[in-house]
């Protein structure tokens, strides 16, 4: 019985040491990965990186991590001199391969992500006094309301749609213009110069591509995905 108690104590001690070493190792790799993502993506702050799965050290032996999550914070896209700020960008990488030195993440078999854009940031990106707000739903499709800044048509509001094109661009387009605008020479071109924009997001990690966008009451929710995603090294 005494020998069994001693064995149990040793198991507890070594188990505790293993857990402590495991957590120290995972924290080191998380910090290194976060710094590399920040520098390679030109982010204004270091992202939060979390490596999922326990124990970490046994994953390291196989150089294959179950999941790595990254909260990248805010990034900016530019179009025609206007910046569109992405309020939040999060990504989840699955089946992540480590580099040969076991200290850096290299690639992921699959990845998913989500970005959030507020209407205030959309309004600032449009520029020129244009205002963009939530437009509700019509025929099961979410819309935005765009208020152009035209002195002669101060009460003009148009509905618009948000879409994803080429896997890396957020597109805003007015769906249609009122008859009074179409009847005025040059009105439509002036309105569309304020309502129609493309913002290219070229700071997404690896070959992560934008999939679809949902127009919500508090802003836009954009999903992304990718396979064989190359992570910043």
mmCIF file of C-alpha atoms in Angstrom:
data_model
loop_
_atom_site.group_PDB
_atom_site.id
_atom_site.type_symbol
_atom_site.label_atom_id
_atom_site.label_comp_id
_atom_site.label_asym_id
_atom_site.label_seq_id
_atom_site.Cartn_x
_atom_site.Cartn_y
_atom_site.Cartn_z
ATOM 1 C CA UNK A 1 0.000 0.000 0.000
ATOM 2 C CA UNK A 2 2.848 2.393 0.842
ATOM 3 C CA UNK A 3 4.473 1.712 -2.513
ATOM 4 C CA UNK A 4 1.168 2.387 -4.258
ATOM 5 C CA UNK A 5 0.774 5.701 -2.431
ATOM 6 C CA UNK A 6 4.305 6.721 -3.429
ATOM 7 C CA UNK A 7 3.569 5.788 -7.030
ATOM 8 C CA UNK A 8 0.371 7.830 -7.034
ATOM 9 C CA UNK A 9 2.221 10.836 -5.587
ATOM 10 C CA UNK A 10 4.893 10.548 -8.276
ATOM 11 C CA UNK A 11 2.219 10.289 -10.979
ATOM 12 C CA UNK A 12 0.529 13.441 -9.659
ATOM 13 C CA UNK A 13 3.845 15.323 -9.450
ATOM 14 C CA UNK A 14 5.027 14.348 -12.922
ATOM 15 C CA UNK A 15 1.559 14.897 -14.318
ATOM 16 C CA UNK A 16 1.556 18.416 -12.879
ATOM 17 C CA UNK A 17 5.020 19.098 -14.291
ATOM 18 C CA UNK A 18 3.920 17.841 -17.707
ATOM 19 C CA UNK A 19 0.843 20.085 -17.683
ATOM 20 C CA UNK A 20 2.955 23.084 -16.636
ATOM 21 C CA UNK A 21 5.535 22.406 -19.352
ATOM 22 C CA UNK A 22 2.757 21.900 -21.886
ATOM 23 C CA UNK A 23 1.183 25.287 -21.057
ATOM 24 C CA UNK A 24 4.546 27.083 -21.165
ATOM 25 C CA UNK A 25 5.308 25.609 -24.576
ATOM 26 C CA UNK A 26 1.920 26.484 -26.051
ATOM 27 C CA UNK A 27 2.155 30.054 -24.762
ATOM 28 C CA UNK A 28 5.575 30.499 -26.377
ATOM 29 C CA UNK A 29 4.334 29.301 -29.768
ATOM 30 C CA UNK A 30 1.158 31.402 -29.504
ATOM 31 C CA UNK A 31 3.199 34.536 -28.801
ATOM 32 C CA UNK A 32 5.611 33.852 -31.653
ATOM 33 C CA UNK A 33 2.790 33.156 -34.099
ATOM 34 C CA UNK A 34 0.946 36.312 -33.048
ATOM 35 C CA UNK A 35 4.004 38.491 -33.600
ATOM 36 C CA UNK A 36 4.668 36.997 -37.037
ATOM 37 C CA UNK A 37 1.067 37.556 -38.099
ATOM 38 C CA UNK A 38 1.218 41.166 -36.878
ATOM 39 C CA UNK A 39 4.430 41.991 -38.743
ATOM 40 C CA UNK A 40 3.556 40.176 -41.969
ATOM 41 C CA UNK A 41 0.014 41.576 -42.186
ATOM 42 C CA UNK A 42 0.947 45.117 -41.126
ATOM 43 C CA UNK A 43 -1.551 45.126 -38.264
ATOM 44 C CA UNK A 44 -1.730 48.009 -35.814
ATOM 45 C CA UNK A 45 -1.692 45.641 -32.834
ATOM 46 C CA UNK A 46 -0.586 42.119 -32.030
ATOM 47 C CA UNK A 47 -3.456 39.655 -32.595
ATOM 48 C CA UNK A 48 -4.681 37.177 -30.007
ATOM 49 C CA UNK A 49 -3.686 33.641 -31.021
ATOM 50 C CA UNK A 50 -5.042 30.543 -29.259
ATOM 51 C CA UNK A 51 -3.889 26.989 -29.973
ATOM 52 C CA UNK A 52 -6.643 24.484 -29.231
ATOM 53 C CA UNK A 53 -6.263 20.867 -28.157
ATOM 54 C CA UNK A 54 -4.535 19.186 -25.211
ATOM 55 C CA UNK A 55 -1.898 18.122 -24.712
ATOM 56 C CA UNK A 56 0.002 20.526 -26.936
ATOM 57 C CA UNK A 57 3.353 18.749 -26.735
ATOM 58 C CA UNK A 58 2.005 15.541 -28.249
ATOM 59 C CA UNK A 59 0.644 17.598 -31.148
ATOM 60 C CA UNK A 60 4.079 19.172 -31.573
ATOM 61 C CA UNK A 61 5.683 15.738 -31.898
ATOM 62 C CA UNK A 62 3.498 15.089 -34.929
ATOM 63 C CA UNK A 63 3.935 18.694 -36.176
ATOM 64 C CA UNK A 64 0.154 18.878 -36.575
ATOM 65 C CA UNK A 65 -2.101 21.097 -34.445
ATOM 66 C CA UNK A 66 -5.841 20.512 -34.193
ATOM 67 C CA UNK A 67 -6.901 24.151 -34.369
ATOM 68 C CA UNK A 68 -5.386 27.632 -34.165
ATOM 69 C CA UNK A 69 -7.696 30.615 -33.585
ATOM 70 C CA UNK A 70 -6.655 34.201 -34.297
ATOM 71 C CA UNK A 71 -8.403 37.466 -33.452
ATOM 72 C CA UNK A 72 -6.744 39.935 -35.822
ATOM 73 C CA UNK A 73 -8.542 43.094 -34.718
ATOM 74 C CA UNK A 74 -9.041 45.987 -37.119
ATOM 75 C CA UNK A 75 -7.616 46.196 -40.650
ATOM 76 C CA UNK A 76 -8.247 48.618 -43.497
ATOM 77 C CA UNK A 77 -9.128 48.271 -47.179
ATOM 78 C CA UNK A 78 -8.710 51.143 -49.623
ATOM 79 C CA UNK A 79 -10.585 52.266 -52.727
ATOM 80 C CA UNK A 80 -10.435 55.622 -54.526
ATOM 81 C CA UNK A 81 -8.513 57.132 -51.643
ATOM 82 C CA UNK A 82 -11.070 56.086 -49.023
ATOM 83 C CA UNK A 83 -10.274 53.584 -46.291
ATOM 84 C CA UNK A 84 -12.788 50.980 -45.145
ATOM 85 C CA UNK A 85 -12.039 49.778 -41.641
ATOM 86 C CA UNK A 86 -12.799 46.177 -40.728
ATOM 87 C CA UNK A 87 -13.831 46.400 -37.087
ATOM 88 C CA UNK A 88 -13.092 42.754 -36.255
ATOM 89 C CA UNK A 89 -11.511 39.886 -38.151
ATOM 90 C CA UNK A 90 -11.342 36.430 -36.620
ATOM 91 C CA UNK A 91 -10.058 33.224 -38.204
ATOM 92 C CA UNK A 92 -9.992 29.552 -37.259
ATOM 93 C CA UNK A 93 -7.330 27.326 -38.846
ATOM 94 C CA UNK A 94 -7.719 23.532 -38.736
ATOM 95 C CA UNK A 95 -5.110 20.774 -39.135
ATOM 96 C CA UNK A 96 -2.251 23.238 -38.838
ATOM 97 C CA UNK A 97 1.248 22.122 -39.828
ATOM 98 C CA UNK A 98 4.284 23.325 -37.885
ATOM 99 C CA UNK A 99 7.599 24.312 -39.433
ATOM 100 C CA UNK A 100 10.603 21.997 -39.167
ATOM 101 C CA UNK A 101 11.858 23.841 -36.064
ATOM 102 C CA UNK A 102 8.500 23.172 -34.309
ATOM 103 C CA UNK A 103 8.240 26.853 -33.309
ATOM 104 C CA UNK A 104 6.120 28.424 -36.067
ATOM 105 C CA UNK A 105 2.831 27.645 -37.766
ATOM 106 C CA UNK A 106 3.157 27.085 -41.514
ATOM 107 C CA UNK A 107 -0.099 26.110 -43.200
ATOM 108 C CA UNK A 108 -3.617 24.870 -42.506
ATOM 109 C CA UNK A 109 -5.671 22.274 -44.349
ATOM 110 C CA UNK A 110 -8.841 24.356 -43.936
ATOM 111 C CA UNK A 111 -9.771 27.704 -42.458
ATOM 112 C CA UNK A 112 -12.862 29.768 -41.724
ATOM 113 C CA UNK A 113 -13.199 33.386 -40.733
ATOM 114 C CA UNK A 114 -15.596 36.194 -39.969
ATOM 115 C CA UNK A 115 -15.259 39.958 -40.352
ATOM 116 C CA UNK A 116 -17.451 42.705 -38.929
ATOM 117 C CA UNK A 117 -17.961 46.154 -40.461
ATOM 118 C CA UNK A 118 -20.031 48.850 -38.768
ATOM 119 C CA UNK A 119 -22.281 51.263 -40.644
ATOM 120 C CA UNK A 120 -20.301 54.134 -39.157
ATOM 121 C CA UNK A 121 -17.156 52.767 -40.823
ATOM 122 C CA UNK A 122 -19.049 52.237 -44.095
ATOM 123 C CA UNK A 123 -20.233 55.850 -43.940
ATOM 124 C CA UNK A 124 -16.698 57.137 -43.356
ATOM 125 C CA UNK A 125 -15.370 54.993 -46.204
ATOM 126 C CA UNK A 126 -17.963 56.319 -48.653
ATOM 127 C CA UNK A 127 -16.852 59.898 -47.907
ATOM 128 C CA UNK A 128 -18.375 63.088 -49.260
ATOM 129 C CA UNK A 129 -21.068 63.352 -46.615
ATOM 130 C CA UNK A 130 -22.785 60.138 -47.724
ATOM 131 C CA UNK A 131 -24.592 58.224 -44.959
ATOM 132 C CA UNK A 132 -25.121 54.447 -44.947
ATOM 133 C CA UNK A 133 -27.491 52.736 -42.506
ATOM 134 C CA UNK A 134 -29.440 49.481 -42.188
ATOM 135 C CA UNK A 135 -32.238 49.235 -44.742
ATOM 136 C CA UNK A 136 -34.212 46.282 -43.403
ATOM 137 C CA UNK A 137 -35.278 43.322 -45.527
ATOM 138 C CA UNK A 138 -37.178 43.094 -48.794
ATOM 139 C CA UNK A 139 -38.218 39.821 -50.429
ATOM 140 C CA UNK A 140 -36.006 37.957 -47.945
ATOM 141 C CA UNK A 141 -32.905 39.996 -48.853
ATOM 142 C CA UNK A 142 -31.156 42.395 -46.494
ATOM 143 C CA UNK A 143 -30.555 45.920 -47.728
ATOM 144 C CA UNK A 144 -28.775 49.104 -46.755
ATOM 145 C CA UNK A 145 -30.081 52.653 -47.019
ATOM 146 C CA UNK A 146 -27.782 55.150 -48.732
ATOM 147 C CA UNK A 147 -28.297 58.895 -48.310
ATOM 148 C CA UNK A 148 -26.214 60.765 -50.917
ATOM 149 C CA UNK A 149 -25.001 64.296 -50.270
ATOM 150 C CA UNK A 150 -26.671 66.286 -53.064
ATOM 151 C CA UNK A 151 -27.811 69.852 -52.196
ATOM 152 C CA UNK A 152 -30.656 69.861 -54.728
ATOM 153 C CA UNK A 153 -31.922 66.461 -53.561
ATOM 154 C CA UNK A 154 -31.400 66.680 -49.823
ATOM 155 C CA UNK A 155 -34.156 64.168 -49.024
ATOM 156 C CA UNK A 156 -33.017 61.548 -51.530
ATOM 157 C CA UNK A 157 -32.557 58.062 -50.051
ATOM 158 C CA UNK A 158 -31.868 54.955 -52.111
ATOM 159 C CA UNK A 159 -31.684 51.301 -51.205
ATOM 160 C CA UNK A 160 -28.479 49.441 -51.885
ATOM 161 C CA UNK A 161 -27.023 45.962 -51.727
ATOM 162 C CA UNK A 162 -23.724 44.620 -50.443
ATOM 163 C CA UNK A 163 -22.039 41.717 -52.192
ATOM 164 C CA UNK A 164 -18.715 39.881 -52.348
ATOM 165 C CA UNK A 165 -16.836 39.726 -55.665
ATOM 166 C CA UNK A 166 -13.599 37.957 -56.635
ATOM 167 C CA UNK A 167 -13.269 36.534 -53.121
ATOM 168 C CA UNK A 168 -11.551 39.669 -51.807
ATOM 169 C CA UNK A 169 -13.760 42.679 -52.546
ATOM 170 C CA UNK A 170 -16.753 44.184 -50.731
ATOM 171 C CA UNK A 171 -19.065 45.821 -53.297
ATOM 172 C CA UNK A 172 -21.726 48.442 -52.536
ATOM 173 C CA UNK A 173 -24.260 49.274 -55.259
ATOM 174 C CA UNK A 174 -27.459 51.320 -55.345
ATOM 175 C CA UNK A 175 -30.246 48.977 -56.471
ATOM 176 C CA UNK A 176 -32.163 51.644 -58.339
ATOM 177 C CA UNK A 177 -32.760 55.376 -58.387
ATOM 178 C CA UNK A 178 -36.053 57.280 -58.041
ATOM 179 C CA UNK A 179 -37.757 58.512 -61.211
ATOM 180 C CA UNK A 180 -37.157 62.156 -60.271
ATOM 181 C CA UNK A 181 -33.396 61.535 -60.346
ATOM 182 C CA UNK A 182 -33.466 59.622 -63.619
ATOM 183 C CA UNK A 183 -35.348 62.542 -65.177
ATOM 184 C CA UNK A 184 -32.643 65.062 -64.283
ATOM 185 C CA UNK A 185 -29.618 65.228 -66.630
ATOM 186 C CA UNK A 186 -26.472 63.962 -64.893
ATOM 187 C CA UNK A 187 -28.283 63.086 -61.670
ATOM 188 C CA UNK A 188 -27.767 59.331 -61.883
ATOM 189 C CA UNK A 189 -24.026 59.586 -62.488
ATOM 190 C CA UNK A 190 -23.629 62.017 -59.578
ATOM 191 C CA UNK A 191 -25.604 59.757 -57.236
ATOM 192 C CA UNK A 192 -23.761 56.599 -58.252
ATOM 193 C CA UNK A 193 -20.420 58.337 -57.777
ATOM 194 C CA UNK A 194 -21.411 58.520 -54.100
ATOM 195 C CA UNK A 195 -23.266 55.225 -53.704
ATOM 196 C CA UNK A 196 -21.271 52.679 -55.739
ATOM 197 C CA UNK A 197 -17.965 51.534 -54.255
ATOM 198 C CA UNK A 198 -15.593 48.545 -54.286
ATOM 199 C CA UNK A 199 -13.279 47.934 -51.323
ATOM 200 C CA UNK A 200 -10.578 45.333 -51.845
ATOM 201 C CA UNK A 201 -9.390 43.445 -48.764
ATOM 202 C CA UNK A 202 -5.800 42.436 -49.474
ATOM 203 C CA UNK A 203 -4.712 41.731 -45.891
ATOM 204 C CA UNK A 204 -6.454 38.395 -45.399
ATOM 205 C CA UNK A 205 -4.076 35.653 -44.180
ATOM 206 C CA UNK A 206 -2.859 33.266 -46.874
ATOM 207 C CA UNK A 207 -5.427 32.460 -49.548
ATOM 208 C CA UNK A 208 -8.428 32.949 -47.270
ATOM 209 C CA UNK A 209 -11.306 34.106 -49.496
ATOM 210 C CA UNK A 210 -14.463 36.041 -48.689
ATOM 211 C CA UNK A 211 -17.614 33.930 -49.174
ATOM 212 C CA UNK A 212 -20.728 35.932 -48.394
ATOM 213 C CA UNK A 213 -22.000 38.967 -46.537
ATOM 214 C CA UNK A 214 -25.037 39.402 -44.288
ATOM 215 C CA UNK A 215 -26.557 42.828 -43.643
ATOM 216 C CA UNK A 216 -27.504 43.061 -39.971
ATOM 217 C CA UNK A 217 -29.032 45.819 -37.878
ATOM 218 C CA UNK A 218 -25.657 46.675 -36.294
ATOM 219 C CA UNK A 219 -23.440 46.256 -39.369
ATOM 220 C CA UNK A 220 -22.141 43.750 -41.870
ATOM 221 C CA UNK A 221 -21.063 40.198 -41.102
ATOM 222 C CA UNK A 222 -18.722 38.722 -43.716
ATOM 223 C CA UNK A 223 -17.704 35.065 -43.770
ATOM 224 C CA UNK A 224 -14.532 33.677 -45.321
ATOM 225 C CA UNK A 225 -13.003 30.255 -45.912
ATOM 226 C CA UNK A 226 -10.067 28.578 -47.544
ATOM 227 C CA UNK A 227 -8.186 25.324 -48.097
ATOM 228 C CA UNK A 228 -4.457 24.747 -47.990
ATOM 229 C CA UNK A 229 -4.070 28.148 -46.360
ATOM 230 C CA UNK A 230 -0.471 29.395 -46.137
ATOM 231 C CA UNK A 231 0.090 31.184 -42.871
ATOM 232 C CA UNK A 232 2.620 33.993 -42.343
ATOM 233 C CA UNK A 233 6.020 32.576 -41.475
#
